Amino acid sequence: MAGKLKIKNREGGFLIGVIGDEDTVTGFLLPGVGQVDSKRNKNYFVVSSKTPITEIENAFRAMTTRDDLAVILITQHIAEEIRHLIKDYDKLIPTILEIPSKDHPYDKEKDTVMQKVLRMRGTQ
Amino acid sequence: MAVFLVWPSEGEVVQSQKKTIMSGQGARINIFPTRMALTTMKSKLKGATRGHSLLKKKSDALTLRFRALLGKLADAKEEMGKEMKNASFSLATAKWAASPLDVSHTIIENVGPTAFEKLKINSDNVAGVELPVFEQLSDTGKQSEQLTGLGKGGEQIRKTRESYSKALKALISIASLQTSFVTLDQVIKITNRRVNAIECIVKPRLERTIAYIQSELDEIDREEFYRLKMIQSKKKIAADKREAELADLGIALPEKELVDTGISANIAAAFSEDAAEEQTEDSLIVF
């Protein structure tokens, strides 16, 4: 897949997916990133403290296999839960972007991509 | 031209291959040693050298870009924290202002069938590599219609929406940087692998092939030289013998002798020409 990236634009643009706690999802839905299509497919997923990991995994898998998403925002503490999936994820689009949430500040040492960046800059 | 690699597949062949490697031959292209093959190999070597330098340049250009990107991405990720903090703080305020109402629930339940914030992917070209750049497509007209019924918290909600819009913008540019980073990382690896493959495998193999063809051609030349020498000496012996016989018989045939020496002189002339030619070609081979 590397190097052979085909940049194709979709009719009607790409969506931004959000996986996060209630507040984060609410925040991003306010400017209007959310979309629920006729089959009740959502491009956001609310994780509470009671959500089992398998459900997060399923939501993540479902989102990464959709072809109308370009970026998936995922709060870092949820990303930690499904770190194994994020580490193995090798597609370019949708891009997984780890974001801070209200209760959990961003830690760049945990971010899969940032780990690489830090290693290459030699500041780890 | 059919070119086969001398890479063994069977056990026996491995043995013989080992021998050739040990005798300093190494792997080379299996080709019949002719002058034409030599020319082909030389042009291939030239092509490989040019390809190598081009790929090296590409790799350098990409690395340059990559270094710049690393810094930008790291800084942007640091900045992201602040932006998000602002946004979540204003959301908290909005929730508090609209306190009896569950804002989150209302918002999450009221998501429409089309998103107002969408993305377009543009591409940026660096040394023939396409890097994706996300561009925000916002439908601002519809945004303001949304959630008008939230009452008291309306003003605060509007502010929250703005701060999240800002955060989203920052996140989208970070996403572009991150995607470019991942792409460049992979492309640089591939390019470097190719550069190394040409340098360490393709070029040595071509050089070995050229050396092999040259040594074979030299060998053929030496054989030819020896053959001509042999013919010359045989002819001389025969001529001497005949002369002696004729002398024994007491018959002198000057014309015949002239013809004989003429022939050997011809051969000698042809030979020296050949040698001269060989020399010029040798100097060509050595460049």
Tab-separated table of C-alpha atoms in Angstrom:
chain	number	residue	atom	x	y	z
A	1	MET	CA	0.000	0.000	0.000
A	2	ALA	CA	2.864	2.316	0.717
A	3	GLY	CA	3.846	4.641	-2.057
A	4	LYS	CA	0.876	3.572	-4.098
A	5	LEU	CA	-1.439	5.939	-2.342
A	6	LYS	CA	-4.296	6.886	-4.582
A	7	ILE	CA	-5.904	10.094	-3.516
A	8	LYS	CA	-9.478	9.831	-4.531
A	9	ASN	CA	-12.113	12.279	-3.554
A	10	ARG	CA	-15.571	11.139	-2.718
A	11	GLU	CA	-18.700	12.739	-3.999
A	12	GLY	CA	-19.992	14.885	-1.173
A	13	GLY	CA	-16.751	14.869	0.785
A	14	PHE	CA	-15.403	12.767	3.609
A	15	LEU	CA	-16.674	12.576	7.144
A	16	ILE	CA	-14.825	12.902	10.400
A	17	GLY	CA	-15.370	10.059	12.839
A	18	VAL	CA	-15.296	10.560	16.598
A	19	ILE	CA	-14.769	7.943	19.297
A	20	GLY	CA	-14.734	9.436	22.740
A	21	ASP	CA	-16.460	10.074	26.014
A	22	GLU	CA	-19.807	11.820	26.036
A	23	ASP	CA	-18.390	15.329	26.419
A	24	THR	CA	-15.859	14.998	23.627
A	25	VAL	CA	-18.406	13.572	21.224
A	26	THR	CA	-20.933	16.264	22.166
A	27	GLY	CA	-18.371	18.954	21.566
A	28	PHE	CA	-17.495	17.761	18.107
A	29	LEU	CA	-21.112	17.176	17.184
A	30	LEU	CA	-21.836	20.845	17.900
A	31	PRO	CA	-20.081	22.207	14.807
A	32	GLY	CA	-21.782	19.375	12.949
A	33	VAL	CA	-19.408	16.504	12.248
A	34	GLY	CA	-22.086	13.952	13.057
A	35	GLN	CA	-24.096	12.046	10.511
A	36	VAL	CA	-26.625	9.277	10.931
A	37	ASP	CA	-27.548	7.704	7.630
A	38	SER	CA	-30.714	5.910	6.660
A	39	LYS	CA	-29.344	2.605	7.982
A	40	ARG	CA	-28.692	4.223	11.369
A	41	ASN	CA	-24.926	4.069	10.811
A	42	LYS	CA	-23.275	6.693	12.930
A	43	ASN	CA	-19.861	8.206	12.448
A	44	TYR	CA	-19.448	8.746	16.176
A	45	PHE	CA	-19.303	6.422	19.129
A	46	VAL	CA	-19.866	7.375	22.758
A	47	VAL	CA	-17.825	5.424	25.255
A	48	SER	CA	-18.786	5.494	28.895
A	49	SER	CA	-16.928	3.864	31.756
A	50	LYS	CA	-19.287	0.912	31.414
A	51	THR	CA	-18.732	0.247	27.718
A	52	PRO	CA	-16.999	-3.108	27.269
A	53	ILE	CA	-13.746	-3.146	25.287
A	54	THR	CA	-15.145	-5.535	22.677
A	55	GLU	CA	-17.755	-2.934	21.818
A	56	ILE	CA	-15.097	-0.241	21.404
A	57	GLU	CA	-13.125	-2.636	19.235
A	58	ASN	CA	-16.137	-3.295	17.064
A	59	ALA	CA	-16.880	0.399	16.695
A	60	PHE	CA	-13.265	1.052	15.765
A	61	ARG	CA	-13.232	-1.748	13.208
A	62	ALA	CA	-16.510	-0.607	11.723
A	63	MET	CA	-15.251	2.949	11.363
A	64	THR	CA	-11.896	2.050	9.882
A	65	THR	CA	-13.504	-0.099	7.215
A	66	ARG	CA	-15.898	2.608	6.111
A	67	ASP	CA	-14.817	4.356	2.965
A	68	ASP	CA	-16.468	7.699	3.666
A	69	LEU	CA	-14.334	8.604	6.662
A	70	ALA	CA	-11.076	10.480	6.262
A	71	VAL	CA	-10.118	11.175	9.863
A	72	ILE	CA	-11.051	9.383	13.058
A	73	LEU	CA	-10.642	11.333	16.253
A	74	ILE	CA	-10.214	9.126	19.265
A	75	THR	CA	-9.593	10.278	22.804
A	76	GLN	CA	-6.346	9.016	24.139
A	77	HIS	CA	-7.612	7.086	27.147
A	78	ILE	CA	-9.930	5.120	24.864
A	79	ALA	CA	-7.102	4.639	22.403
A	80	GLU	CA	-5.164	3.094	25.268
A	81	GLU	CA	-7.904	0.488	25.653
A	82	ILE	CA	-7.628	-0.598	22.048
A	83	ARG	CA	-3.932	0.165	21.590
A	84	HIS	CA	-3.341	-3.255	20.008
A	85	LEU	CA	-5.750	-2.395	17.188
A	86	ILE	CA	-4.250	1.043	16.638
A	87	LYS	CA	-0.733	-0.358	16.551
A	88	ASP	CA	-1.687	-2.877	13.881
A	89	TYR	CA	-3.659	-0.354	11.887
A	90	ASP	CA	-1.737	0.324	8.697
A	91	LYS	CA	-4.168	2.132	6.443
A	92	LEU	CA	-3.485	5.712	5.560
A	93	ILE	CA	-7.040	6.854	5.242
A	94	PRO	CA	-8.912	7.118	7.548
A	95	THR	CA	-6.185	8.640	9.681
A	96	ILE	CA	-6.340	7.894	13.378
A	97	LEU	CA	-5.788	11.005	15.446
A	98	GLU	CA	-5.442	10.744	19.188
A	99	ILE	CA	-6.847	13.720	21.033
A	100	PRO	CA	-6.915	14.739	24.669
A	101	SER	CA	-10.157	14.591	26.609
A	102	LYS	CA	-11.404	16.654	29.484
A	103	ASP	CA	-10.238	14.358	32.254
A	104	HIS	CA	-7.188	12.947	30.544
A	105	PRO	CA	-4.542	15.353	29.259
A	106	TYR	CA	-2.671	14.440	26.129
A	107	ASP	CA	0.464	12.395	26.629
A	108	LYS	CA	2.595	12.281	23.506
A	109	GLU	CA	4.585	9.311	24.752
A	110	LYS	CA	1.496	7.128	24.423
A	111	ASP	CA	0.509	8.208	20.921
A	112	THR	CA	1.557	5.532	18.405
A	113	VAL	CA	2.504	8.069	15.752
A	114	MET	CA	4.196	10.405	18.210
A	115	GLN	CA	6.326	7.569	19.515
A	116	LYS	CA	7.737	7.245	16.030
A	117	VAL	CA	8.192	10.998	15.700
A	118	LEU	CA	9.996	11.249	19.006
A	119	ARG	CA	12.227	8.333	18.172
A	120	MET	CA	13.219	9.900	14.870
A	121	ARG	CA	13.943	13.250	16.440
A	122	GLY	CA	16.024	11.463	19.021
A	123	THR	CA	14.240	13.069	21.950
A	124	GLN	CA	12.992	10.137	23.883
B	1	MET	CA	18.087	-10.296	-24.873
B	2	ALA	CA	17.390	-13.137	-22.504
B	3	VAL	CA	19.280	-12.610	-19.280
B	4	PHE	CA	19.321	-15.196	-16.517
B	5	LEU	CA	20.591	-14.745	-13.020
B	6	VAL	CA	23.066	-17.260	-11.773
B	7	TRP	CA	21.137	-17.932	-8.601
B	8	PRO	CA	21.049	-21.620	-7.751
B	9	SER	CA	17.894	-23.406	-6.761
B	10	GLU	CA	19.059	-27.011	-6.353
B	11	GLY	CA	21.424	-28.380	-3.761
B	12	GLU	CA	24.050	-29.445	-6.274
B	13	VAL	CA	24.099	-26.117	-7.943
B	14	VAL	CA	24.603	-24.449	-4.584
B	15	GLN	CA	27.840	-26.371	-4.227
B	16	SER	CA	29.203	-25.226	-7.552
B	17	GLN	CA	27.939	-21.732	-6.857
B	18	LYS	CA	29.829	-21.708	-3.586
B	19	LYS	CA	32.958	-22.632	-5.457
B	20	THR	CA	32.565	-19.802	-7.908
B	21	ILE	CA	31.937	-17.321	-5.102
B	22	MET	CA	35.006	-18.564	-3.283
B	23	SER	CA	37.098	-18.178	-6.389
B	24	GLY	CA	36.143	-14.508	-6.406
B	25	GLN	CA	33.546	-14.647	-9.181
B	26	GLY	CA	30.391	-13.994	-7.241
B	27	ALA	CA	26.967	-13.869	-8.825
B	28	ARG	CA	26.797	-12.538	-12.320
B	29	ILE	CA	24.335	-12.458	-15.131
B	30	ASN	CA	24.466	-15.661	-17.125
B	31	ILE	CA	25.266	-14.451	-20.566
B	32	PHE	CA	27.349	-15.607	-23.522
B	33	PRO	CA	30.531	-13.528	-23.641
B	34	THR	CA	30.435	-11.569	-26.859
B	35	ARG	CA	31.315	-8.021	-27.712
B	36	MET	CA	27.659	-7.224	-28.145
B	37	ALA	CA	26.851	-8.562	-24.708
B	38	LEU	CA	29.654	-6.418	-23.355
B	39	THR	CA	28.118	-3.309	-24.913
B	40	THR	CA	24.704	-4.206	-23.527
B	41	MET	CA	26.112	-4.744	-20.051
B	42	LYS	CA	27.988	-1.494	-20.170
B	43	SER	CA	24.884	0.446	-21.124
B	44	LYS	CA	23.000	-1.352	-18.364
B	45	LEU	CA	25.636	-0.348	-15.869
B	46	LYS	CA	25.361	3.217	-17.045
B	47	GLY	CA	21.582	3.077	-16.641
B	48	ALA	CA	21.915	1.619	-13.162
B	49	THR	CA	24.343	4.358	-12.167
B	50	ARG	CA	22.009	7.041	-13.401
B	51	GLY	CA	19.020	5.407	-11.706
B	52	HIS	CA	20.997	5.202	-8.509
B	53	SER	CA	21.864	8.876	-8.512
B	54	LEU	CA	18.271	9.871	-9.334
B	55	LEU	CA	16.835	7.731	-6.565
B	56	LYS	CA	19.412	9.091	-4.170
B	57	LYS	CA	18.317	12.602	-5.040
B	58	LYS	CA	14.682	11.667	-4.543
B	59	SER	CA	15.478	10.165	-1.185
B	60	ASP	CA	17.353	13.306	-0.161
B	61	ALA	CA	14.475	15.548	-1.207
B	62	LEU	CA	11.981	13.425	0.713
B	63	THR	CA	14.183	13.301	3.795
B	64	LEU	CA	14.501	17.062	3.770
B	65	ARG	CA	10.747	17.417	3.697
B	66	PHE	CA	10.362	14.713	6.293
B	67	ARG	CA	12.666	16.479	8.770
B	68	ALA	CA	10.672	19.687	8.462
B	69	LEU	CA	7.462	17.749	8.939
B	70	LEU	CA	8.692	16.035	12.105
B	71	GLY	CA	9.184	19.337	13.876
B	72	LYS	CA	5.875	20.749	12.698
B	73	LEU	CA	3.931	17.684	13.742
B	74	ALA	CA	5.497	17.567	17.197
B	75	ASP	CA	4.749	21.253	17.781
B	76	ALA	CA	1.204	20.967	16.469
B	77	LYS	CA	0.467	18.056	18.773
B	78	GLU	CA	1.671	20.102	21.727
B	79	GLU	CA	-0.589	22.979	20.680
B	80	MET	CA	-3.576	20.688	20.280
B	81	GLY	CA	-3.792	20.211	24.039
B	82	LYS	CA	-4.459	23.902	24.671
B	83	GLU	CA	-7.091	24.155	21.990
B	84	MET	CA	-8.926	21.140	23.315
B	85	LYS	CA	-8.748	22.388	26.875
B	86	ASN	CA	-10.418	25.635	25.827
B	87	ALA	CA	-13.105	23.777	23.990
B	88	SER	CA	-13.940	21.362	26.774
B	89	PHE	CA	-13.987	24.197	29.279
B	90	SER	CA	-16.534	26.103	27.232
B	91	LEU	CA	-18.611	22.948	26.879
B	92	ALA	CA	-18.609	22.545	30.626
B	93	THR	CA	-19.803	26.133	30.987
B	94	ALA	CA	-22.573	25.555	28.480
B	95	LYS	CA	-23.717	22.454	30.264
B	96	TRP	CA	-23.787	24.326	33.520
B	97	ALA	CA	-25.747	27.231	32.010
B	98	ALA	CA	-28.376	24.896	30.624
B	99	SER	CA	-28.255	22.805	33.755
B	100	PRO	CA	-31.705	21.279	34.030
B	101	LEU	CA	-31.473	20.251	30.401
B	102	ASP	CA	-29.168	17.432	29.360
B	103	VAL	CA	-27.330	19.182	26.554
B	104	SER	CA	-25.148	16.238	25.596
B	105	HIS	CA	-28.102	13.940	25.260
B	106	THR	CA	-30.046	16.434	23.158
B	107	ILE	CA	-27.129	17.049	20.868
B	108	ILE	CA	-26.239	13.399	20.424
B	109	GLU	CA	-29.848	12.464	19.734
B	110	ASN	CA	-30.371	15.282	17.264
B	111	VAL	CA	-27.713	14.369	14.738
B	112	GLY	CA	-29.047	14.833	11.260
B	113	PRO	CA	-28.643	12.660	8.173
B	114	THR	CA	-25.898	14.873	6.732
B	115	ALA	CA	-22.862	16.252	8.454
B	116	PHE	CA	-22.145	19.977	8.164
B	117	GLU	CA	-18.427	19.561	8.572
B	118	LYS	CA	-16.876	17.473	5.878
B	119	LEU	CA	-13.450	17.037	4.387
B	120	LYS	CA	-11.923	17.124	0.975
B	121	ILE	CA	-8.577	15.529	0.253
B	122	ASN	CA	-6.158	17.572	-1.782
B	123	SER	CA	-2.770	16.300	-2.710
B	124	ASP	CA	0.625	17.869	-2.364
B	125	ASN	CA	3.407	16.595	-4.587
B	126	VAL	CA	6.901	16.115	-3.183
B	127	ALA	CA	9.422	14.528	-5.555
B	128	GLY	CA	6.715	12.490	-7.224
B	129	VAL	CA	5.060	11.396	-3.995
B	130	GLU	CA	1.505	12.438	-3.390
B	131	LEU	CA	0.836	13.604	0.123
B	132	PRO	CA	-2.748	14.015	1.238
B	133	VAL	CA	-3.850	17.367	2.605
B	134	PHE	CA	-7.258	17.553	4.215
B	135	GLU	CA	-9.385	20.553	3.531
B	136	GLN	CA	-12.370	21.482	5.611
B	137	LEU	CA	-15.700	21.903	3.880
B	138	SER	CA	-18.135	23.520	6.262
B	139	ASP	CA	-21.773	24.190	5.641
B	140	THR	CA	-22.085	27.184	7.952
B	141	GLY	CA	-25.607	28.101	6.916
B	142	LYS	CA	-27.056	24.911	8.324
B	143	GLN	CA	-24.942	25.061	11.451
B	144	SER	CA	-26.780	28.051	12.864
B	145	GLU	CA	-30.197	26.523	12.274
B	146	GLN	CA	-29.235	23.535	14.327
B	147	LEU	CA	-30.193	23.396	18.001
B	148	THR	CA	-32.150	26.605	18.089
B	149	GLY	CA	-34.507	25.181	20.649
B	150	LEU	CA	-32.006	24.882	23.443
B	151	GLY	CA	-33.296	27.934	25.255
B	152	LYS	CA	-31.309	29.451	28.065
B	153	GLY	CA	-27.970	27.948	27.228
B	154	GLY	CA	-28.207	29.100	23.610
B	155	GLU	CA	-25.575	31.803	23.764
B	156	GLN	CA	-23.083	29.645	25.601
B	157	ILE	CA	-23.763	26.774	23.230
B	158	ARG	CA	-22.945	29.019	20.309
B	159	LYS	CA	-19.618	29.903	21.924
B	160	THR	CA	-18.887	26.259	22.585
B	161	ARG	CA	-19.615	25.438	18.981
B	162	GLU	CA	-17.157	28.088	17.885
B	163	SER	CA	-14.413	26.840	20.142
B	164	TYR	CA	-14.955	23.288	18.961
B	165	SER	CA	-14.903	24.515	15.375
B	166	LYS	CA	-11.529	26.048	16.074
B	167	ALA	CA	-10.272	22.870	17.713
B	168	LEU	CA	-11.540	20.859	14.770
B	169	LYS	CA	-9.671	23.081	12.334
B	170	ALA	CA	-6.458	22.547	14.282
B	171	LEU	CA	-7.075	18.817	14.440
B	172	ILE	CA	-7.645	18.601	10.703
B	173	SER	CA	-4.335	20.286	9.976
B	174	ILE	CA	-2.663	17.922	12.414
B	175	ALA	CA	-4.338	15.009	10.642
B	176	SER	CA	-2.851	16.250	7.350
B	177	LEU	CA	0.594	16.470	8.896
B	178	GLN	CA	0.261	13.060	10.441
B	179	THR	CA	-0.865	11.421	7.205
B	180	SER	CA	1.984	13.072	5.325
B	181	PHE	CA	4.365	11.888	7.996
B	182	VAL	CA	3.248	8.284	7.697
B	183	THR	CA	3.316	8.395	3.885
B	184	LEU	CA	6.758	9.960	3.724
B	185	ASP	CA	8.083	7.537	6.281
B	186	GLN	CA	7.058	4.604	4.109
B	187	VAL	CA	8.144	6.128	0.823
B	188	ILE	CA	11.571	7.040	2.193
B	189	LYS	CA	12.046	3.495	3.391
B	190	ILE	CA	11.147	2.097	-0.023
B	191	THR	CA	13.375	4.570	-1.844
B	192	ASN	CA	16.327	3.829	0.412
B	193	ARG	CA	15.800	0.131	-0.068
B	194	ARG	CA	15.915	0.625	-3.822
B	195	VAL	CA	19.020	2.797	-3.616
B	196	ASN	CA	20.765	0.134	-1.566
B	197	ALA	CA	19.621	-2.665	-3.852
B	198	ILE	CA	21.110	-0.912	-6.867
B	199	GLU	CA	24.293	-0.065	-5.033
B	200	CYS	CA	24.884	-3.416	-3.395
B	201	ILE	CA	23.339	-5.938	-5.771
B	202	VAL	CA	22.579	-4.660	-9.247
B	203	LYS	CA	25.754	-2.672	-9.843
B	204	PRO	CA	28.246	-5.242	-8.505
B	205	ARG	CA	26.520	-7.929	-10.538
B	206	LEU	CA	26.800	-5.897	-13.720
B	207	GLU	CA	30.412	-5.069	-12.947
B	208	ARG	CA	31.212	-8.719	-12.391
B	209	THR	CA	29.491	-9.625	-15.634
B	210	ILE	CA	31.494	-7.017	-17.521
B	211	ALA	CA	34.721	-8.263	-15.951
B	212	TYR	CA	33.785	-11.809	-16.891
B	213	ILE	CA	33.001	-10.946	-20.493
B	214	GLN	CA	36.226	-8.992	-20.776
B	215	SER	CA	38.318	-11.801	-19.398
B	216	GLU	CA	36.644	-14.263	-21.757
B	217	LEU	CA	37.220	-11.973	-24.734
B	218	ASP	CA	40.847	-11.546	-23.744
B	219	GLU	CA	41.176	-15.290	-23.525
B	220	ILE	CA	39.753	-15.672	-27.024
B	221	ASP	CA	42.199	-13.070	-28.270
B	222	ARG	CA	45.116	-14.869	-26.700
B	223	GLU	CA	44.016	-18.132	-28.271
B	224	GLU	CA	43.777	-16.447	-31.634
B	225	PHE	CA	47.220	-14.975	-31.174
B	226	TYR	CA	48.662	-18.376	-30.327
B	227	ARG	CA	46.897	-20.010	-33.273
B	228	LEU	CA	48.290	-17.468	-35.706
B	229	LYS	CA	51.764	-17.893	-34.264
B	230	MET	CA	51.475	-21.649	-34.664
B	231	ILE	CA	50.344	-21.359	-38.277
B	232	GLN	CA	53.186	-19.008	-38.964
B	233	SER	CA	55.826	-21.304	-37.516
B	234	LYS	CA	54.342	-24.371	-39.244
B	235	LYS	CA	54.394	-22.552	-42.581
B	236	LYS	CA	57.966	-21.486	-41.947
B	237	ILE	CA	59.037	-25.041	-41.190
B	238	ALA	CA	57.293	-26.298	-44.324
B	239	ALA	CA	58.901	-23.583	-46.434
B	240	ASP	CA	62.336	-24.285	-44.993
B	241	LYS	CA	61.898	-27.969	-45.647
B	242	ARG	CA	60.862	-27.460	-49.241
B	243	GLU	CA	63.765	-25.095	-49.781
B	244	ALA	CA	66.172	-27.642	-48.381
B	245	GLU	CA	64.696	-30.368	-50.617
B	246	LEU	CA	64.973	-28.192	-53.664
B	247	ALA	CA	68.507	-27.225	-52.721
B	248	ASP	CA	69.325	-30.937	-52.385
B	249	LEU	CA	67.997	-31.520	-55.857
B	250	GLY	CA	70.015	-28.572	-57.043
B	251	ILE	CA	67.059	-26.736	-58.437
B	252	ALA	CA	66.683	-23.149	-57.485
B	253	LEU	CA	63.180	-21.747	-57.764
B	254	PRO	CA	63.412	-18.130	-56.731
B	255	GLU	CA	59.811	-17.295	-57.813
B	256	LYS	CA	58.386	-20.072	-55.685
B	257	GLU	CA	60.355	-18.924	-52.688
B	258	LEU	CA	59.160	-15.438	-53.192
B	259	VAL	CA	55.584	-16.645	-53.226
B	260	ASP	CA	56.164	-18.624	-50.040
B	261	THR	CA	57.684	-15.789	-48.117
B	262	GLY	CA	54.974	-13.618	-49.561
B	263	ILE	CA	52.346	-15.792	-47.904
B	264	SER	CA	54.054	-15.775	-44.556
B	265	ALA	CA	54.617	-12.066	-44.872
B	266	ASN	CA	50.894	-11.720	-45.492
B	267	ILE	CA	50.101	-13.673	-42.362
B	268	ALA	CA	52.606	-11.675	-40.383
B	269	ALA	CA	51.086	-8.461	-41.676
B	270	ALA	CA	47.592	-9.701	-40.861
B	271	PHE	CA	48.748	-10.700	-37.438
B	272	SER	CA	50.384	-7.416	-36.601
B	273	GLU	CA	47.234	-5.641	-37.776
B	274	ASP	CA	45.216	-7.872	-35.520
B	275	ALA	CA	47.513	-7.141	-32.622
B	276	ALA	CA	47.215	-3.413	-33.246
B	277	GLU	CA	43.463	-3.697	-33.387
B	278	GLU	CA	43.466	-5.685	-30.211
B	279	GLN	CA	45.482	-3.041	-28.531
B	280	THR	CA	43.147	-0.230	-29.501
B	281	GLU	CA	40.181	-2.264	-28.367
B	282	ASP	CA	41.888	-3.025	-25.095
B	283	SER	CA	42.437	0.622	-24.478
B	284	LEU	CA	38.738	1.162	-25.258
B	285	ILE	CA	37.723	-1.482	-22.769
B	286	VAL	CA	39.829	0.085	-20.061
B	287	PHE	CA	38.120	3.413	-21.072
